């Protein structure tokens, strides 16, 4: 309306001030086309006119047009001022035009404009930092007489991009020393840095400081970073609380939460998250499926893995994204489907060291070490250069097959090239290999040679002791770690708690539990499972129940450990209650769940209930029964006097009946005094185990009475 009045009175021809104001108004209202139309009608365009047009373009992210505007202004003979230079440099940074930015920087010097003017200087820092020219950005930054928050944010973001997380946090401290107020972008970047380096306390402190500055959790930029950080730490109550407050939830946010669940083995929560994002109409990307692959690797459900793989193929992600391809190989490898993992690897258009490392690690994990070593040869034929992880997996393969000579050859080669002192990963893998081969002295010597003993190195030594059941040696590692200022992680505590469970050192276990709480690791699933297991093995069910109740994300593994504890203590009613609650809260049981349930039935002679659970496991859930399941059922049938049914079931075992199943069957025959059936069981055995002969001897004695 005002514009129309100005046009009617032909004021645009006579008043450049009015014209500039109109250009500025339309640009700031997002109406860049109208701003252009007014601009083109101006009889004279001064620097204010050009800056008004450039401002509109910049505010609406039309960065190419900002640079065209700058070029036209130059052709029109109008000299840019600090504002024009700043907008042009910011546009170059936003679209990555470093060469153009360098030329503008040179023009600034030629024009005699002070390049370290606060506006121009900060724009230069942003341009160089955004174009990944970190050294130049730092050089300009250091020479600025004064800096604003935009310059600091540019440097912090550039440092994060290069994974210089600790340096980024130092700049955050520096800006506060200079009295510059951080904004939501500053906090978001620094929270990301804390998440990446594991600074839990500092991250929570930054969260509190951001709240004091008035930045709300439901603001998208800050909220996303908070969700990502808390999810990385496994603090899902905090992450979910902030997530629920955000009005807009984009794919990045969903992926951050999903990655947290997957990394902390909260499998059911990961799949629920995946389903919810679909229900909100958000299409998953390659990152989403990479997280889901990690979650799939932690469940015992082949159908779900195959379904997710089919979805990735259908959407065309697998042929485009090497990270996702590697994740699929890793998923099948961890699951033990090595043929499938190898097939996926062969179909990938590109294979790198990470791809091969995933496959080799899978073979090592499932004790197919010869196949792992064949993969190394195949990888070399493809001219793929192994990285430290590949070599570390190779050394594990040599350790597992006790191929010390091959491992020593790699060791000698690294010594010859003088590379061992520089590569902690390889040296740590050698510690692991020699420990697995039983050369603990050599393993310890190599460990002592490490100049920087990180938590991974300590864990390799500890798990070497664990493999050889040197429980006290494991526990001795903790004070030594702390003396060297290395804080144990989830894996360290898990190993320590396993040792306490095996030795009955409850006091030491409780001491470790206290440290876990202080380090804010009590909600970690690996730690939670180890704590539960330690208390269960020592018969401390009240403490076990407390740990379970205080764990936010209760994975299936935690339910199984708690159930096994109550089963061992003969509290069968508790077992069935927990089973029903688990079905409600966690979803499908796995084969380990059914071991506890069938054992509970066996302890109380509940044959009908056990038969019902056994059928559900096989038919409803599609699981193949293991020796443990068969042992429970054979025991129950034997106790019920149904010896013939027990033998029929035993003979239906897909593999040859193992010692436990056969011993249970013979014990049942002895109790029932059925010598004939006992002889049939004994004669069907392919083992010369002495205990079986004792069982048979006892059966003959009982029959003779």
CSV table of C-alpha atoms in Angstrom, one decimal, residues 145-411:
chain,number,residue,atom,x,y,z
A,145,UNK,CA,41.9,-6.2,17.3
A,146,UNK,CA,38.5,-7.4,18.5
A,147,UNK,CA,36.4,-10.5,17.7
A,148,UNK,CA,32.7,-11.2,17.7
A,149,UNK,CA,30.8,-14.4,18.4
A,150,UNK,CA,30.5,-15.2,14.7
A,151,UNK,CA,34.3,-15.4,14.4
A,152,UNK,CA,34.6,-17.6,17.4
A,153,UNK,CA,31.8,-19.9,16.2
A,154,UNK,CA,33.5,-20.1,12.8
A,155,UNK,CA,36.8,-21.2,14.4
A,156,UNK,CA,35.1,-23.6,16.8
A,157,UNK,CA,33.1,-25.2,13.9
A,158,UNK,CA,36.3,-25.5,11.8
A,159,UNK,CA,38.1,-27.2,14.6
A,160,UNK,CA,35.3,-29.6,15.1
A,161,UNK,CA,35.3,-30.5,11.4
A,162,UNK,CA,38.9,-31.5,11.8
A,163,UNK,CA,38.2,-33.5,15.0
A,164,UNK,CA,40.2,-31.0,17.1
A,165,UNK,CA,37.6,-31.3,19.9
A,166,UNK,CA,39.7,-30.3,22.9
A,167,UNK,CA,41.0,-27.2,21.0
A,168,UNK,CA,37.4,-26.2,20.2
A,169,UNK,CA,36.6,-26.3,23.9
A,170,UNK,CA,39.6,-24.1,24.7
A,171,UNK,CA,38.3,-21.5,22.3
A,172,UNK,CA,35.0,-21.6,24.1
A,173,UNK,CA,36.8,-20.8,27.4
A,174,UNK,CA,38.8,-18.1,25.6
A,175,UNK,CA,35.7,-16.2,24.3
A,176,UNK,CA,34.3,-16.2,27.9
A,177,UNK,CA,37.6,-14.7,29.1
A,178,UNK,CA,37.2,-11.9,26.5
A,179,UNK,CA,33.7,-11.2,27.8
A,180,UNK,CA,31.9,-12.3,24.6
A,181,UNK,CA,28.6,-13.9,25.2
A,182,UNK,CA,28.2,-17.4,23.6
A,183,UNK,CA,25.0,-18.0,21.6
A,184,UNK,CA,23.1,-21.2,20.9
A,185,UNK,CA,25.5,-22.1,18.0
A,186,UNK,CA,28.5,-21.9,20.3
A,187,UNK,CA,26.8,-24.1,22.9
A,188,UNK,CA,25.7,-26.6,20.2
A,189,UNK,CA,29.3,-26.9,18.8
A,190,UNK,CA,30.8,-27.3,22.3
A,191,UNK,CA,28.3,-29.9,23.3
A,192,UNK,CA,29.2,-31.9,20.2
A,193,UNK,CA,32.8,-31.6,21.1
A,194,UNK,CA,32.1,-32.9,24.7
A,195,UNK,CA,30.1,-35.8,23.2
A,196,UNK,CA,33.0,-36.8,20.9
A,197,UNK,CA,35.7,-36.8,23.6
A,198,UNK,CA,33.5,-38.2,26.4
A,199,UNK,CA,33.6,-35.1,28.6
A,200,UNK,CA,30.4,-35.9,30.5
A,201,UNK,CA,30.8,-33.4,33.4
A,202,UNK,CA,31.8,-30.5,31.1
A,203,UNK,CA,28.8,-31.3,28.7
A,204,UNK,CA,26.3,-31.2,31.6
A,205,UNK,CA,27.9,-28.0,32.9
A,206,UNK,CA,27.5,-26.4,29.4
A,207,UNK,CA,23.9,-27.5,29.4
A,208,UNK,CA,23.4,-25.7,32.7
A,209,UNK,CA,25.2,-22.6,31.6
A,210,UNK,CA,23.1,-22.4,28.3
A,211,UNK,CA,20.0,-22.5,30.5
A,212,UNK,CA,21.3,-19.6,32.6
A,213,UNK,CA,21.9,-17.6,29.4
A,214,UNK,CA,18.3,-18.2,28.5
A,215,UNK,CA,18.7,-20.6,25.7
A,216,UNK,CA,15.9,-23.2,25.8
A,217,UNK,CA,16.2,-26.9,25.3
A,218,UNK,CA,13.4,-26.8,22.8
A,219,UNK,CA,15.3,-24.5,20.5
A,220,UNK,CA,16.2,-26.7,17.5
A,221,UNK,CA,20.0,-26.1,17.2
A,222,UNK,CA,20.7,-26.4,20.9
A,223,UNK,CA,18.2,-29.2,21.5
A,224,UNK,CA,19.6,-31.3,18.7
A,225,UNK,CA,23.1,-31.1,20.1
A,226,UNK,CA,21.9,-31.9,23.6
A,227,UNK,CA,20.0,-35.0,22.4
A,228,UNK,CA,23.1,-36.1,20.4
A,229,UNK,CA,25.4,-35.6,23.4
A,230,UNK,CA,23.2,-37.3,26.0
A,231,UNK,CA,22.5,-40.2,23.6
A,232,UNK,CA,26.3,-40.7,23.0
A,233,UNK,CA,26.8,-40.9,26.8
A,234,UNK,CA,23.9,-43.3,27.2
A,235,UNK,CA,21.9,-40.8,29.3
A,236,UNK,CA,18.6,-41.7,27.6
A,237,UNK,CA,16.3,-40.1,30.2
A,238,UNK,CA,17.9,-36.7,29.5
A,239,UNK,CA,18.0,-37.3,25.7
A,240,UNK,CA,14.4,-38.5,25.5
A,241,UNK,CA,13.1,-35.6,27.7
A,242,UNK,CA,14.7,-33.0,25.5
A,243,UNK,CA,13.7,-34.9,22.3
A,244,UNK,CA,10.0,-34.8,23.4
A,245,UNK,CA,10.1,-31.0,24.0
A,246,UNK,CA,11.3,-30.3,20.4
A,247,UNK,CA,8.5,-29.2,18.2
A,248,UNK,CA,10.3,-30.0,15.0
A,249,UNK,CA,12.1,-33.3,14.8
A,250,UNK,CA,14.2,-33.7,11.7
A,251,UNK,CA,16.0,-36.8,10.4
A,252,UNK,CA,19.3,-35.6,12.0
A,253,UNK,CA,17.7,-35.6,15.4
A,254,UNK,CA,16.1,-39.1,15.0
A,255,UNK,CA,19.5,-40.4,13.8
A,256,UNK,CA,21.2,-39.0,16.8
A,257,UNK,CA,18.8,-40.8,19.2
A,258,UNK,CA,18.9,-43.9,17.1
A,259,UNK,CA,22.7,-44.0,17.1
A,260,UNK,CA,22.8,-43.7,20.9
A,261,UNK,CA,20.5,-46.6,21.3
A,262,UNK,CA,22.4,-48.7,18.8
A,263,UNK,CA,25.8,-47.9,20.3
A,264,UNK,CA,24.6,-48.7,23.8
A,265,UNK,CA,23.0,-52.0,22.7
A,266,UNK,CA,19.5,-50.8,23.5
A,267,UNK,CA,18.1,-52.8,20.7
A,268,UNK,CA,14.4,-52.7,21.3
A,269,UNK,CA,14.5,-48.9,21.8
A,270,UNK,CA,16.4,-48.6,18.5
A,271,UNK,CA,13.8,-50.5,16.6
A,272,UNK,CA,11.0,-48.6,18.4
A,273,UNK,CA,12.7,-45.3,17.4
A,274,UNK,CA,13.0,-46.5,13.7
A,275,UNK,CA,9.3,-47.3,13.6
A,276,UNK,CA,8.3,-44.0,15.2
A,277,UNK,CA,10.2,-41.9,12.7
A,278,UNK,CA,8.4,-43.8,9.9
A,279,UNK,CA,5.1,-43.1,11.6
A,280,UNK,CA,5.9,-39.4,11.6
A,281,UNK,CA,6.4,-39.5,7.8
A,282,UNK,CA,10.2,-39.1,7.9
A,283,UNK,CA,12.1,-41.1,5.3
A,284,UNK,CA,15.2,-42.9,6.6
A,285,UNK,CA,18.6,-42.3,5.0
A,286,UNK,CA,21.9,-44.3,4.8
A,287,UNK,CA,22.8,-43.0,8.3
A,288,UNK,CA,19.5,-44.3,9.7
A,289,UNK,CA,20.1,-47.8,8.2
A,290,UNK,CA,23.8,-47.8,9.4
A,291,UNK,CA,22.5,-47.4,13.0
A,292,UNK,CA,19.8,-50.1,12.4
A,293,UNK,CA,22.6,-52.5,11.2
A,294,UNK,CA,24.4,-52.0,14.5
A,295,UNK,CA,21.2,-52.7,16.4
A,296,UNK,CA,20.5,-55.8,14.3
A,297,UNK,CA,23.9,-57.1,15.2
A,298,UNK,CA,22.8,-57.3,18.8
A,299,UNK,CA,19.6,-59.3,18.4
A,300,UNK,CA,19.0,-63.0,17.7
A,301,UNK,CA,16.5,-62.5,14.9
A,302,UNK,CA,17.7,-63.4,11.4
A,303,UNK,CA,14.3,-62.4,9.8
A,304,UNK,CA,14.7,-58.8,11.0
A,305,UNK,CA,18.2,-58.5,9.7
A,306,UNK,CA,17.2,-59.9,6.3
A,307,UNK,CA,14.1,-57.5,6.2
A,308,UNK,CA,16.3,-54.5,6.9
A,309,UNK,CA,18.8,-55.6,4.3
A,310,UNK,CA,16.0,-55.9,1.7
A,311,UNK,CA,14.8,-52.4,2.6
A,312,UNK,CA,18.3,-50.9,2.0
A,313,UNK,CA,18.5,-52.7,-1.3
A,314,UNK,CA,15.0,-51.6,-2.3
A,315,UNK,CA,15.9,-47.9,-1.6
A,316,UNK,CA,19.2,-48.2,-3.5
A,317,UNK,CA,21.4,-47.1,-0.5
A,318,UNK,CA,23.7,-50.1,-0.5
A,319,UNK,CA,25.3,-49.4,-3.9
A,320,UNK,CA,25.9,-45.7,-3.1
A,321,UNK,CA,27.1,-45.6,0.5
A,322,UNK,CA,30.3,-47.5,1.5
A,323,UNK,CA,29.7,-46.7,5.2
A,324,UNK,CA,26.4,-48.5,5.0
A,325,UNK,CA,27.8,-51.3,3.0
A,326,UNK,CA,30.5,-51.8,5.7
A,327,UNK,CA,27.8,-51.8,8.4
A,328,UNK,CA,25.8,-54.6,6.6
A,329,UNK,CA,29.0,-56.7,6.3
A,330,UNK,CA,29.6,-56.1,10.0
A,331,UNK,CA,26.0,-56.9,10.9
A,332,UNK,CA,26.1,-60.3,9.3
A,333,UNK,CA,29.6,-61.0,10.5
A,334,UNK,CA,28.7,-60.3,14.2
A,335,UNK,CA,25.6,-62.5,13.8
A,336,UNK,CA,27.8,-65.3,12.5
A,337,UNK,CA,26.3,-65.4,9.0
A,338,UNK,CA,29.7,-65.4,7.4
A,339,UNK,CA,28.6,-66.6,4.0
A,340,UNK,CA,26.0,-63.8,3.8
A,341,UNK,CA,28.6,-61.3,5.0
A,342,UNK,CA,31.1,-62.4,2.3
A,343,UNK,CA,28.4,-62.2,-0.4
A,344,UNK,CA,27.5,-58.6,0.6
A,345,UNK,CA,31.2,-57.7,0.5
A,346,UNK,CA,31.7,-59.2,-2.9
A,347,UNK,CA,28.7,-57.2,-4.3
A,348,UNK,CA,29.8,-53.8,-3.0
A,349,UNK,CA,31.1,-51.6,-5.8
A,350,UNK,CA,34.0,-50.5,-3.7
A,351,UNK,CA,35.8,-52.2,-0.8
A,352,UNK,CA,38.1,-50.5,1.7
A,353,UNK,CA,40.2,-51.6,4.7
A,354,UNK,CA,37.1,-51.1,6.9
A,355,UNK,CA,35.0,-53.5,4.8
A,356,UNK,CA,37.7,-56.2,5.0
A,357,UNK,CA,38.3,-55.5,8.7
A,358,UNK,CA,34.6,-56.1,9.5
A,359,UNK,CA,34.7,-59.5,7.7
A,360,UNK,CA,38.0,-60.6,9.3
A,361,UNK,CA,36.8,-59.6,12.8
A,362,UNK,CA,33.6,-61.6,12.2
A,363,UNK,CA,35.6,-64.7,11.3
A,364,UNK,CA,37.8,-64.2,14.3
A,365,UNK,CA,34.8,-63.7,16.7
A,366,UNK,CA,33.2,-66.9,15.5
A,367,UNK,CA,36.5,-68.8,15.7
A,368,UNK,CA,36.9,-69.3,11.9
A,369,UNK,CA,40.4,-68.1,12.1
A,370,UNK,CA,41.7,-69.9,9.0
A,371,UNK,CA,39.0,-68.1,6.9
A,372,UNK,CA,40.1,-64.8,8.5
A,373,UNK,CA,43.7,-65.4,7.4
A,374,UNK,CA,42.4,-66.3,3.8
A,375,UNK,CA,40.6,-62.9,3.8
A,376,UNK,CA,43.8,-61.2,4.5
A,377,UNK,CA,45.4,-62.8,1.5
A,378,UNK,CA,42.3,-61.9,-0.7
A,379,UNK,CA,42.5,-58.3,0.5
A,380,UNK,CA,46.1,-58.1,-0.5
A,381,UNK,CA,45.3,-59.4,-4.0
A,382,UNK,CA,42.9,-56.5,-4.3
A,383,UNK,CA,45.7,-54.1,-3.4
A,384,UNK,CA,43.7,-52.8,-0.4
A,385,UNK,CA,46.2,-51.4,2.1
A,386,UNK,CA,45.4,-52.8,5.6
A,387,UNK,CA,44.9,-50.3,8.4
A,388,UNK,CA,45.8,-50.6,12.0
A,389,UNK,CA,42.4,-52.2,12.7
A,390,UNK,CA,42.8,-54.8,10.0
A,391,UNK,CA,46.3,-55.8,11.3
A,392,UNK,CA,44.9,-55.9,14.9
A,393,UNK,CA,42.2,-58.3,13.8
A,394,UNK,CA,44.8,-60.4,11.9
A,395,UNK,CA,46.9,-60.6,15.1
A,396,UNK,CA,43.8,-61.8,17.0
A,397,UNK,CA,43.3,-64.5,14.3
A,398,UNK,CA,46.9,-65.6,14.8
A,399,UNK,CA,46.4,-65.5,18.6
A,400,UNK,CA,43.2,-67.6,18.3
A,401,UNK,CA,44.8,-70.3,16.2
A,402,UNK,CA,47.9,-70.1,18.4
A,403,UNK,CA,49.8,-69.2,15.2
A,404,UNK,CA,52.5,-67.4,17.3
A,405,UNK,CA,55.1,-67.7,14.5
A,406,UNK,CA,52.9,-65.7,12.0
A,407,UNK,CA,52.1,-63.1,14.7
A,408,UNK,CA,55.8,-62.8,15.6
A,409,UNK,CA,56.6,-62.3,11.9
A,410,UNK,CA,54.2,-59.3,11.8
A,411,UNK,CA,55.8,-58.1,15.1
